[in-house]
XYZ file of C-alpha atoms in Angstrom:
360
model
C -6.295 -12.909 -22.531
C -6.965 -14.082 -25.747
C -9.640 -11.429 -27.946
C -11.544 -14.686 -28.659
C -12.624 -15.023 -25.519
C -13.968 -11.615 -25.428
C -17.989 -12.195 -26.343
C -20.006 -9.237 -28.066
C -23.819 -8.210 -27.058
C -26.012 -5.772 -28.693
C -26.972 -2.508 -26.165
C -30.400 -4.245 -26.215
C -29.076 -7.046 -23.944
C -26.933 -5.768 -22.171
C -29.767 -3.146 -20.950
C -32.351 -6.092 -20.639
C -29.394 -7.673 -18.146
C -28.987 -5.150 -16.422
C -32.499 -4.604 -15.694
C -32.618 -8.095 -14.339
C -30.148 -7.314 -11.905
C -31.493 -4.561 -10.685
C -35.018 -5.817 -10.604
C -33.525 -8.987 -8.524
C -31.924 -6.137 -6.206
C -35.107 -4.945 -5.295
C -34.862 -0.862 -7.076
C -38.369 -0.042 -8.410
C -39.255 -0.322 -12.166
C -39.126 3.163 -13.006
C -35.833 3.433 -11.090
C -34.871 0.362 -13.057
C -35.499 2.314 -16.697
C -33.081 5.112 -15.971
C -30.660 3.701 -14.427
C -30.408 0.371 -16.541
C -30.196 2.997 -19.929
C -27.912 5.378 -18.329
C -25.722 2.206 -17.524
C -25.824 1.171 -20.942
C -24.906 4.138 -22.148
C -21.971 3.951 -20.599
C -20.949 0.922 -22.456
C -22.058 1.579 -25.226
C -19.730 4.787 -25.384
C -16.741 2.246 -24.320
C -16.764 3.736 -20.482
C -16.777 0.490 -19.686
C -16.017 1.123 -15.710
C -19.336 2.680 -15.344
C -21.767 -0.031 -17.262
C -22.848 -3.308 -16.357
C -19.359 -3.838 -14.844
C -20.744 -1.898 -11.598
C -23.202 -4.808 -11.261
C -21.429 -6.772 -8.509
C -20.397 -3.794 -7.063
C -23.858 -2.857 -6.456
C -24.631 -5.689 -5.260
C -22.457 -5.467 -2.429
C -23.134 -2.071 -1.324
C -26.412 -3.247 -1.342
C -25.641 -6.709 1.017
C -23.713 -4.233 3.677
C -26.476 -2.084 3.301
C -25.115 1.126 2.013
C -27.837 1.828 -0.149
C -31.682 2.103 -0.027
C -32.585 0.982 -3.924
C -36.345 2.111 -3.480
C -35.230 5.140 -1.630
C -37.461 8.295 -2.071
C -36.021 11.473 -3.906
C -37.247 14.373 -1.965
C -37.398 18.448 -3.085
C -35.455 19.814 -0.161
C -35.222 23.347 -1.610
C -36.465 24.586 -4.471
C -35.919 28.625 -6.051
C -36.507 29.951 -9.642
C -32.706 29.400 -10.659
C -31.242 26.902 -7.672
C -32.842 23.764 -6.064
C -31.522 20.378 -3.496
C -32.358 17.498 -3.567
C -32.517 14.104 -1.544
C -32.128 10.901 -2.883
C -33.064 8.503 0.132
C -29.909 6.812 0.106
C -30.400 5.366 -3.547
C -27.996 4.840 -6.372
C -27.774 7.970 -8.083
C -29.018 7.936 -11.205
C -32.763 8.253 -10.425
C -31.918 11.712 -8.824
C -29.325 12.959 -10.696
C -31.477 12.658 -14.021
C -34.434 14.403 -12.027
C -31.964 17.427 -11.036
C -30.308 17.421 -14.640
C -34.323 17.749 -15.773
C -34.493 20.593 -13.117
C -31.755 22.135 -14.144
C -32.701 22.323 -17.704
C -36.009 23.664 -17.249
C -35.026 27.035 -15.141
C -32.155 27.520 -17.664
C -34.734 27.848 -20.093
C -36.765 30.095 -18.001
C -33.810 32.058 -16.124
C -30.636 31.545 -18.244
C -28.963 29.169 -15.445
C -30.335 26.098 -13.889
C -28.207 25.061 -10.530
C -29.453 22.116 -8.802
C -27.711 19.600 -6.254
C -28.215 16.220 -4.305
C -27.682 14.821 -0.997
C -27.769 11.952 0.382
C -27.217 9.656 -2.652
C -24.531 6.891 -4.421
C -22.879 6.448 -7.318
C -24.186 8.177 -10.273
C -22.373 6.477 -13.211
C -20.811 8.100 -15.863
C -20.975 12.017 -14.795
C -20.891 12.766 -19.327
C -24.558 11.333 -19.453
C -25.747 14.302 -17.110
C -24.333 17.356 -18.802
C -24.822 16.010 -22.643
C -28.692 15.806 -21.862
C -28.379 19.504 -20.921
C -26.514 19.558 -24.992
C -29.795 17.704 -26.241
C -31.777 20.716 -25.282
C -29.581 23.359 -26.426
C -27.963 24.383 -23.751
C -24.515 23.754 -22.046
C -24.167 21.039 -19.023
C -21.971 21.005 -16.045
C -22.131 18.197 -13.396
C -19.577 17.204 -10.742
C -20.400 14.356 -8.056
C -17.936 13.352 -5.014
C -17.348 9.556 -4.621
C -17.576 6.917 -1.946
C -13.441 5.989 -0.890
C -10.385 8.547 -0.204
C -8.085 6.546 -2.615
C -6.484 9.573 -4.564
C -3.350 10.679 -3.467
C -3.068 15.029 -2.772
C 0.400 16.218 -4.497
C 3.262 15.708 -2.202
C 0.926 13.296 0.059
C 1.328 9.757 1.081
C -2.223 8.406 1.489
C -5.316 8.999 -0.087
C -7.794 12.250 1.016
C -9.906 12.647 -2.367
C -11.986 10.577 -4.855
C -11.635 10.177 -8.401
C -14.295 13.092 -8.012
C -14.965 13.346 -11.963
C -16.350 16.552 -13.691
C -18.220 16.637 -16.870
C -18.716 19.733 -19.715
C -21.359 19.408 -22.525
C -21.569 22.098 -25.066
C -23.909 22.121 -27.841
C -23.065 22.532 -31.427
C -24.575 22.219 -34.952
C -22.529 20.935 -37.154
C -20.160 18.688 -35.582
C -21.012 16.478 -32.404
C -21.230 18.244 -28.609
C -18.188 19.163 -26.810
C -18.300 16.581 -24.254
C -15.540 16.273 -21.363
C -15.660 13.637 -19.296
C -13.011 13.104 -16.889
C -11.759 11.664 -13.641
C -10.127 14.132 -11.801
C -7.569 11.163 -10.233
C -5.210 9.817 -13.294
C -7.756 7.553 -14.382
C -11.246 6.041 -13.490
C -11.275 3.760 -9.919
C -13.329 1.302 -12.255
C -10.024 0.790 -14.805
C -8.516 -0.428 -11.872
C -11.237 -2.839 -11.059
C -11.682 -3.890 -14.462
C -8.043 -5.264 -14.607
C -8.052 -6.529 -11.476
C -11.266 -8.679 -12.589
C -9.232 -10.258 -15.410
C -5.867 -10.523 -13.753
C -4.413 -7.622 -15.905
C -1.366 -5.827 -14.833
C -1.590 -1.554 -13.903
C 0.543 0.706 -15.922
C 3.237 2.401 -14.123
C 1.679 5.688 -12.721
C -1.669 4.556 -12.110
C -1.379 3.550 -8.242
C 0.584 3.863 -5.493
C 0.681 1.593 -2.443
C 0.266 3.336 1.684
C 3.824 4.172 1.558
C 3.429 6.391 -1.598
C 5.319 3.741 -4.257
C 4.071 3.141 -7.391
C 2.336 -0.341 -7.777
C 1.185 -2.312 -11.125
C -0.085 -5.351 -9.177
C -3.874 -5.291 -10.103
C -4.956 -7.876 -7.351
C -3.918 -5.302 -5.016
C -7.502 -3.445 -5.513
C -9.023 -5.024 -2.526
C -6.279 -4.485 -0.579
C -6.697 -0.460 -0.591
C -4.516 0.643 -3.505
C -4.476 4.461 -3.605
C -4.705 6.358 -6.705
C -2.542 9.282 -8.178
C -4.158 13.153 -8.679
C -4.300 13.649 -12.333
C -0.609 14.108 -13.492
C 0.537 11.621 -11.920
C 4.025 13.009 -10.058
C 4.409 16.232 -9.174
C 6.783 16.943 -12.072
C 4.250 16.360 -14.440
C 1.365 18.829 -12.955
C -0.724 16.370 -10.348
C -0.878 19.296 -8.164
C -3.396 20.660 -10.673
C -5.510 17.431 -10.653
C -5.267 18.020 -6.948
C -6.997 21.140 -7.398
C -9.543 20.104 -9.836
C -10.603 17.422 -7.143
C -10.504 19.558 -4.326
C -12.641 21.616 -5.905
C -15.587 18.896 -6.827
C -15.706 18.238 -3.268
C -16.506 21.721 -2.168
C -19.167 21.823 -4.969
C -20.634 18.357 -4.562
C -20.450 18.657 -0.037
C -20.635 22.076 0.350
C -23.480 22.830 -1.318
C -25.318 20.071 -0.344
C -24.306 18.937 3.253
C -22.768 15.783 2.287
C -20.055 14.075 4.386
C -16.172 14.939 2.752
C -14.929 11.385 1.902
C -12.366 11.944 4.197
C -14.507 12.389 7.179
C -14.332 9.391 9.375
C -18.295 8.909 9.590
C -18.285 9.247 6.064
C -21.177 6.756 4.771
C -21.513 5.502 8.739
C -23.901 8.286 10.213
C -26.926 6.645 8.578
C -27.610 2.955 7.821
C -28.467 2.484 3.796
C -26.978 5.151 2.613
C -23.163 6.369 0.720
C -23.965 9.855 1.932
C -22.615 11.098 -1.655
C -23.235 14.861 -3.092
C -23.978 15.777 -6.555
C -24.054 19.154 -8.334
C -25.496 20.325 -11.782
C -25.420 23.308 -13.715
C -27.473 23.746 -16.717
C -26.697 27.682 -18.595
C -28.288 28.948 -21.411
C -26.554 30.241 -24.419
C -29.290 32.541 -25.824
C -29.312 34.391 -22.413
C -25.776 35.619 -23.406
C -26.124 35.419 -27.566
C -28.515 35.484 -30.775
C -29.733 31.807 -31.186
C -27.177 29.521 -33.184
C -24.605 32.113 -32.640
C -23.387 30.298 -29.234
C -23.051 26.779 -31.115
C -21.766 28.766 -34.612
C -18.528 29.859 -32.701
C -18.497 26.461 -30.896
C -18.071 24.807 -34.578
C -15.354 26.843 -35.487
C -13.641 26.233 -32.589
C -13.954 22.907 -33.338
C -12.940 23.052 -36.472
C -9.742 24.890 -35.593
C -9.124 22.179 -33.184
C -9.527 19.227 -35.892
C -7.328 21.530 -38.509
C -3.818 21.475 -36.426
C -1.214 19.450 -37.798
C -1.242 16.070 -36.081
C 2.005 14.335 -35.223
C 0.766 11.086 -37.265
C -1.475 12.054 -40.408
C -3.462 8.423 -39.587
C -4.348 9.911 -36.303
C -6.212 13.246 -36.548
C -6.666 15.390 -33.642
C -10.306 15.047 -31.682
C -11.828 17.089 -29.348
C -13.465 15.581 -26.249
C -16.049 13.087 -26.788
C -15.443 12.314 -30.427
C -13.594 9.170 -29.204
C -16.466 8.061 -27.559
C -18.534 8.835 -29.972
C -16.444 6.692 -32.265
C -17.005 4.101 -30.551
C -20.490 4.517 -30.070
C -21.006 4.231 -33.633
C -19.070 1.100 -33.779
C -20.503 -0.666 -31.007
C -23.885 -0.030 -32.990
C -22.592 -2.131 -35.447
C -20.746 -4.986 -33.400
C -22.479 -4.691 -30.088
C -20.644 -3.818 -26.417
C -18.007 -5.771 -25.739
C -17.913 -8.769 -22.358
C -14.108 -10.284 -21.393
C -14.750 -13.406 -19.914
C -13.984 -12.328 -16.006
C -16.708 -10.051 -15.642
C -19.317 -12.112 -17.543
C -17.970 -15.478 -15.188
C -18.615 -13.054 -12.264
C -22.227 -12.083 -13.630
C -23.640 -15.314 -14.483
C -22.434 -16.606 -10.281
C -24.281 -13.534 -9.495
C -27.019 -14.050 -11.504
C -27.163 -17.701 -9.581
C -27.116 -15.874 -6.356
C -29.513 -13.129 -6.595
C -32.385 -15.264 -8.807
C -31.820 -12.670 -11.856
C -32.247 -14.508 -14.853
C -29.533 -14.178 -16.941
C -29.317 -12.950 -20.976
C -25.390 -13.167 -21.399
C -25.446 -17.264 -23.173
């Protein structure tokens, strides 16, 4: 694929077609203004599996009705440091920014802000979550579980976990929030799909096929390729992405009642809803320090990081999120990127679903 053929759009358009989607969908405006910015976000920070490129997914969990788009979020539980929610079936985002919110405001009252969600679908980009926790001060924590068993357990030979991502936000003052972000499979489902959608081959490591062998044929997506645990082989530590994956599902089901992916029912017990589990931690600093001291050490830390010797002086050594925010910056300038598969696929579905369509 030529880089010609790759068309730039400013966030503003890409959010306004998004919207349109969305609104064509059926999800309620104010649903619509979350999740179409949190969406955007996503691209604009180059996470480009969890931006407008979810559209036609979407769209088809919507068809097979697996989601409720005007579904109602619901206070299930509600205490002075802890709370559930439901989300009525809905894509996530709607929820999960009301339980971030939640979070956030007993942190500021109690120290610690725990809240989770039942009953929902996919959340985007689990980063946006915890770094609005970092707007206000305070650090974020959110984990979600995800919709197919495609990630491989060490030493297994079919899939049992999702890509069940965690994100860390940790405010600072000088430099840019600590911001982790990160699959807990090798990489993101959605950087599979992505070069399926342009015919792109997989790097060696990324997938396996049912009998456990690697596989770099990207059409294979549909077909049920499983994923490896972070690490990759056993050799190289996957059993510790294992772990880290295990663990989101315990925090995103077992708090909230949500089916395990694995479960055969999973997503089936209730028409128009994925059945997915969230979980959010907002904790704050000055319950534990002086003001500014929390995000004082966090700077030096920081800076420690950026002073060790890099193996190439042209490449400096980040912490997590500055590459992101690198290309946040640059995306202000040049606008988000759009290869020419995914905008073909949007402007058919744009065709099919009446949305009018920005992306000329």
């Amino acid at each position: 694929m030529m880089t010609d053929d790759i068309k730039h759009y400013p966030a503003e358009i890409i959010e306004k077609q998004t919207a349109a989607f969305l609104i064509a969908f059926g999800m309620p405006d104010d649903y619509v203004a979350i999740t179409a910015a949190i969406m955007t976000d996503a691209d604009m920070r180059g996470i480009d599996t969890h931006g407008i490129a979810c559209i036609p997914n979407y769209h088809e969990r919507q068809t097979n009705n697996w989601v409720t788009l005007d579904g109602a979020i619901t206070v299930v539980r509600d205490n002075p440091a802890t709370a559930l929610l439901d989300a009525g079936g809905c894509l996530g985002y709607p929820a999960a920014h009301r339980a971030m919110q939640m979070a956030i405001e007993k942190a500021k009252k109690v120290g610690l802000g725990s809240v989770a969600v039942r009953n929902s679908a996919h959340y985007g980009a689990a980063g946006y979550y915890s770094r609005m926790a970092a707007r206000e001060g305070l650090v974020g924590f959110a984990t979600t579980g995800t919709s197919a068993p495609r990630v491989v357990p060490a030493l297994a030979a079919e899939g049992a976990l999702g890509t069940n991502p965690i994100a860390f936000t940790a405010p600072t003052k000088r430099n840019k929030p600590f911001n982790l972000d990160m699959a807990t499979s090798t990489v993101a489902s959605g950087k599979i799909r992505n070069k399926a959608v342009e015919g792109q081959e997989l790097p060696l490591g990324w997938a396996l096929d049912r009998d456990g062998q690697a596989v770099t044929d990207s059409a294979e997506y549909r077909n049920g390729l499983n994923m490896t645990s972070l690490g990759g082989t056993r050799e190289l530590g996957n059993h510790k992405g294992y772990g880290l994956g295990a663990m989101v599902e315990i925090m995103s089901c077992c708090f909230t009642g949500a089916s395990f992916v694995m479960s055969p029912n999973h997503g089936k017990r209730t028409p128009g809803t994925m059945e997915l589990g969230h979980f959010f931690i907002a904790i704050n600093p000055v319950f534990f320090r002086e003001a500014g001291q929390f995000e004082e050490t966090t700077d030096q830390l920081i800076d420690d990081l950026h002073a060790t010797t890099p193996i190439d002086p042209s490449q400096p050594v980040l912490v997590a999120g500055e590459p992101e925010d690198m290309i946040e910056e640059e995306r202000a300038k040049t606008g988000i990127p759009m290869p020419p598969g995914l905008r073909a696929a949007l402007a058919k579905l744009a065709g099919e679903c009446g949305a009018e369509f920005y992306l000329s």
